[in-house]
Amino acid sequence: MPRKLAAGNWKMNGDGASLAEIDALLQAHPAPGIDILICPPATLIERMVRRIAGGAIAVGGQTCHTAASGAHTGDISASMLAEAGASHVILGHSERRADHGESDGTIRAQAEAALAAGLRTIICVGETEAERDADVTLEVVGGQLAGSVPDGVTAGTLTVAYEPVWAIGTGRVPTTDQIAQVHDAIRAQLVDRFGDAGAEMAILYGGSVKPGNAAEIFAVANVDGALVGGASLKAADFSGIITALEGA
Ligand code: 13P
């Protein structure tokens, strides 16, 4: 069975005062039955790691450059994230694909850089609303997965996050049948490419996951956790999602 993961993506939100949410999470989940990850803005990674002080919450970045260092103003390398204390990095989020024109090839190269720096990768895929309406969801997601995931990954170094673009930050969630269809297709593709390891890789659902809908989503086959945006910013909300995943 894949390891279960509740991952929070703070996006461009949070400041030093937000670290109090981490204290509350640690207090609520001193010995969680699942893996917990928070990906704050890069400026908070080192402070967050210190604040967690060996507790059961991992910290990750939200993207990294393809190069280890160099003349890339404003960017951050995988080894910089690792040195700050990050263990994971989210790659290919739809907001990066849209805002920064990241292609599958770029994301694959970022993932290779992340693996070289010893980071675990969470690679995001997902269709737009127009693509779902045109009934090409599985082709789009399958193409992103094939193009973005590098060779040589294991269940320890790759987690896939299925995030339908139209469900992010909108309060709209696919039906459980729709989630199942895509997660089953991702699982089949991972097993086809990586064999037994593909059966152990966690597949997260992301897009408007809240404490109130988490249990229903986690009951779907091949849903091994969630990548949570808005509801990861407040410990009380994220805690409800963690508890739902522990009970799934
Ligand atoms: P929301 O949970 O705010 O919909 O965001 C999902 C997401 O994009 C996580 O990466």
XYZ file of C-alpha atoms and ligand atoms in Angstrom:
258
model
C 0.000 0.000 0.000
C 1.255 3.528 -0.745
C 2.001 5.701 2.276
C -0.742 8.197 2.995
C 0.197 11.878 2.760
C -1.613 15.055 3.759
C 0.283 17.869 2.029
C -0.401 21.574 2.449
C 0.545 24.027 -0.290
C 0.564 27.515 1.218
C 1.255 29.082 -2.216
C 2.152 32.806 -1.825
C 0.531 33.034 1.611
C 1.850 33.189 5.145
C 4.414 35.122 7.167
C 6.303 34.671 10.406
C 3.085 34.885 12.419
C 1.677 31.939 10.448
C 4.213 29.646 12.119
C 1.810 29.533 15.074
C -0.362 27.279 12.889
C 2.488 24.761 12.909
C 2.560 24.771 16.715
C -1.169 24.032 16.734
C -0.797 21.208 14.194
C 2.015 19.591 16.172
C -0.062 19.792 19.316
C -3.111 18.260 17.607
C -1.096 15.467 15.911
C 1.895 14.534 18.079
C 2.086 11.014 16.612
C 0.182 11.030 13.307
C -0.687 7.785 11.565
C 0.095 9.323 8.171
C 2.765 11.569 6.649
C 2.194 15.328 6.963
C 3.923 17.913 4.758
C 3.686 21.702 4.598
C 5.096 23.629 1.630
C 5.315 27.294 2.702
C 6.833 30.194 0.747
C 10.609 29.669 0.461
C 11.294 32.476 2.942
C 9.622 30.459 5.705
C 11.191 27.039 5.090
C 14.168 27.354 7.402
C 12.173 28.943 10.237
C 9.437 26.350 9.887
C 11.922 23.480 10.057
C 13.403 24.977 13.239
C 9.948 25.454 14.716
C 9.018 21.820 14.026
C 12.237 20.772 15.772
C 12.093 17.106 14.843
C 8.292 16.806 15.119
C 6.283 14.751 12.643
C 5.744 17.388 9.950
C 7.949 17.556 6.850
C 8.608 20.816 5.006
C 8.834 21.313 1.249
C 9.331 23.871 -1.486
C 6.797 24.850 -4.159
C 9.093 24.731 -7.206
C 12.784 24.633 -8.110
C 14.976 25.564 -11.052
C 16.368 22.989 -13.452
C 19.941 24.146 -12.750
C 21.927 23.686 -9.535
C 23.074 27.333 -9.529
C 23.737 30.206 -11.902
C 22.480 33.460 -13.394
C 18.730 32.963 -12.868
C 17.468 36.023 -11.009
C 14.591 35.296 -8.675
C 14.816 31.525 -8.916
C 15.711 28.933 -6.291
C 17.604 25.681 -6.788
C 16.766 22.267 -5.386
C 19.982 22.171 -3.344
C 19.044 25.548 -1.794
C 15.689 24.101 -0.714
C 17.445 21.051 0.690
C 19.979 23.156 2.560
C 17.120 25.171 4.095
C 15.735 21.896 5.450
C 13.143 20.957 2.826
C 12.653 17.259 2.153
C 10.109 17.595 -0.661
C 9.280 19.905 -3.559
C 6.012 20.418 -5.455
C 6.625 20.564 -9.220
C 4.388 21.365 -12.173
C 1.549 22.919 -10.199
C -1.010 24.291 -12.661
C -0.315 27.800 -11.365
C 3.367 27.358 -12.326
C 2.382 25.853 -15.680
C 0.036 28.811 -16.362
C 1.878 31.745 -14.739
C 5.415 30.731 -15.720
C 4.835 28.741 -18.884
C 6.358 25.573 -17.427
C 6.156 22.709 -19.924
C 6.232 18.987 -19.220
C 9.872 18.992 -20.329
C 10.761 21.788 -17.900
C 9.023 19.983 -15.056
C 10.848 16.761 -15.871
C 14.181 18.638 -15.775
C 13.194 20.272 -12.469
C 12.367 16.834 -11.085
C 15.765 15.504 -12.176
C 17.423 18.447 -10.399
C 15.323 17.797 -7.289
C 16.231 14.109 -7.237
C 19.919 14.976 -7.638
C 19.615 17.227 -4.564
C 17.982 14.426 -2.559
C 14.476 15.911 -2.543
C 11.255 13.935 -2.874
C 9.042 15.201 -5.704
C 5.306 15.824 -5.868
C 4.465 16.209 -9.544
C 1.109 17.800 -10.381
C -1.147 17.001 -13.326
C -4.696 18.035 -14.158
C -7.057 19.135 -16.880
C -8.683 22.523 -17.452
C -12.436 22.856 -17.531
C -12.369 23.197 -21.341
C -10.392 19.959 -21.593
C -12.882 18.130 -19.350
C -15.778 19.502 -21.395
C -14.032 18.277 -24.558
C -13.741 14.815 -22.940
C -9.946 14.679 -23.215
C -9.164 14.555 -19.474
C -7.446 11.168 -19.529
C -5.368 12.054 -22.597
C -4.273 15.367 -21.033
C -3.408 13.880 -17.655
C -1.697 10.874 -19.243
C 0.390 13.125 -21.456
C 1.424 15.355 -18.554
C 2.370 12.320 -16.487
C 4.411 10.740 -19.279
C 6.183 14.010 -20.055
C 6.793 15.369 -16.549
C 7.928 12.314 -14.594
C 11.588 11.397 -15.090
C 12.955 7.858 -15.277
C 14.350 6.219 -12.180
C 11.821 7.452 -9.620
C 10.653 5.210 -6.784
C 7.762 5.259 -4.338
C 10.141 7.110 -2.030
C 10.926 9.873 -4.524
C 7.703 10.339 -6.528
C 4.203 11.297 -5.445
C 1.675 12.322 -8.092
C -0.977 14.955 -7.381
C -4.095 15.022 -9.556
C -5.451 18.563 -9.418
C -8.211 19.452 -11.892
C -7.521 23.125 -12.656
C -11.226 23.998 -12.438
C -11.437 22.594 -8.894
C -8.569 24.659 -7.472
C -9.766 27.427 -5.174
C -13.293 27.267 -6.571
C -15.163 25.107 -4.068
C -16.055 22.807 -6.963
C -14.999 19.174 -6.619
C -15.290 16.357 -9.178
C -17.653 13.517 -8.372
C -16.074 10.530 -6.662
C -16.561 8.596 -9.914
C -14.623 11.259 -11.822
C -11.811 11.194 -9.253
C -11.737 7.389 -9.343
C -11.518 7.314 -13.133
C -8.480 9.601 -13.248
C -6.710 8.061 -10.244
C -7.205 4.552 -11.691
C -5.716 5.709 -14.995
C -2.722 7.314 -13.225
C -2.164 4.119 -11.216
C -2.285 1.968 -14.353
C 0.205 4.236 -16.115
C 2.603 4.228 -13.126
C 2.477 0.417 -12.888
C 2.950 0.098 -16.631
C 6.074 2.287 -16.511
C 7.579 1.471 -13.109
C 6.279 -2.022 -12.336
C 5.813 -2.933 -8.672
C 7.139 0.474 -7.577
C 4.270 2.080 -9.467
C 1.792 0.331 -7.189
C 3.474 1.884 -4.129
C 3.625 5.499 -5.358
C 1.149 7.759 -3.578
C -1.452 9.544 -5.733
C -2.941 12.639 -4.079
C -6.132 14.440 -5.012
C -6.067 18.253 -4.895
C -8.699 20.922 -5.512
C -11.072 22.374 -2.889
C -10.393 19.640 -0.314
C -11.990 20.702 2.999
C -12.617 18.974 6.322
C -16.236 18.450 5.233
C -15.520 16.580 1.977
C -12.186 14.902 2.802
C -13.541 11.569 4.112
C -15.628 11.012 0.986
C -12.639 11.747 -1.268
C -10.269 9.543 0.769
C -12.688 6.619 0.444
C -12.049 6.548 -3.329
C -9.725 3.777 -4.551
C -6.202 4.944 -5.420
C -6.591 8.211 -3.485
C -3.670 8.114 -1.050
C -4.026 11.595 0.380
C -4.506 15.208 -0.589
C -2.646 18.288 -1.765
C -4.480 21.084 0.008
C -4.331 24.808 -0.691
C -6.656 27.147 1.187
C -7.640 24.674 3.894
C -3.976 24.062 4.797
C -3.464 27.645 5.979
C -5.364 27.209 9.230
C -4.413 24.388 11.598
C -8.043 23.774 12.557
C -9.034 23.076 8.939
C -5.951 21.080 7.989
C -6.243 19.075 11.180
C -9.720 17.907 10.136
C -8.303 16.706 6.821
C -5.427 14.891 8.571
C -7.892 13.142 10.883
C -10.065 12.115 7.927
C -7.030 10.595 6.182
C -5.943 8.759 9.320
C -9.407 7.206 9.475
C -9.561 6.257 5.772
P -7.316 24.631 -2.921
O -7.285 23.535 -1.879
O -7.261 25.998 -2.334
O -8.410 24.420 -3.904
O -5.927 24.500 -3.746
C -5.557 23.268 -4.236
C -4.159 23.363 -4.729
O -3.880 23.995 -5.726
C -3.109 22.713 -3.926
O -1.910 22.661 -4.619
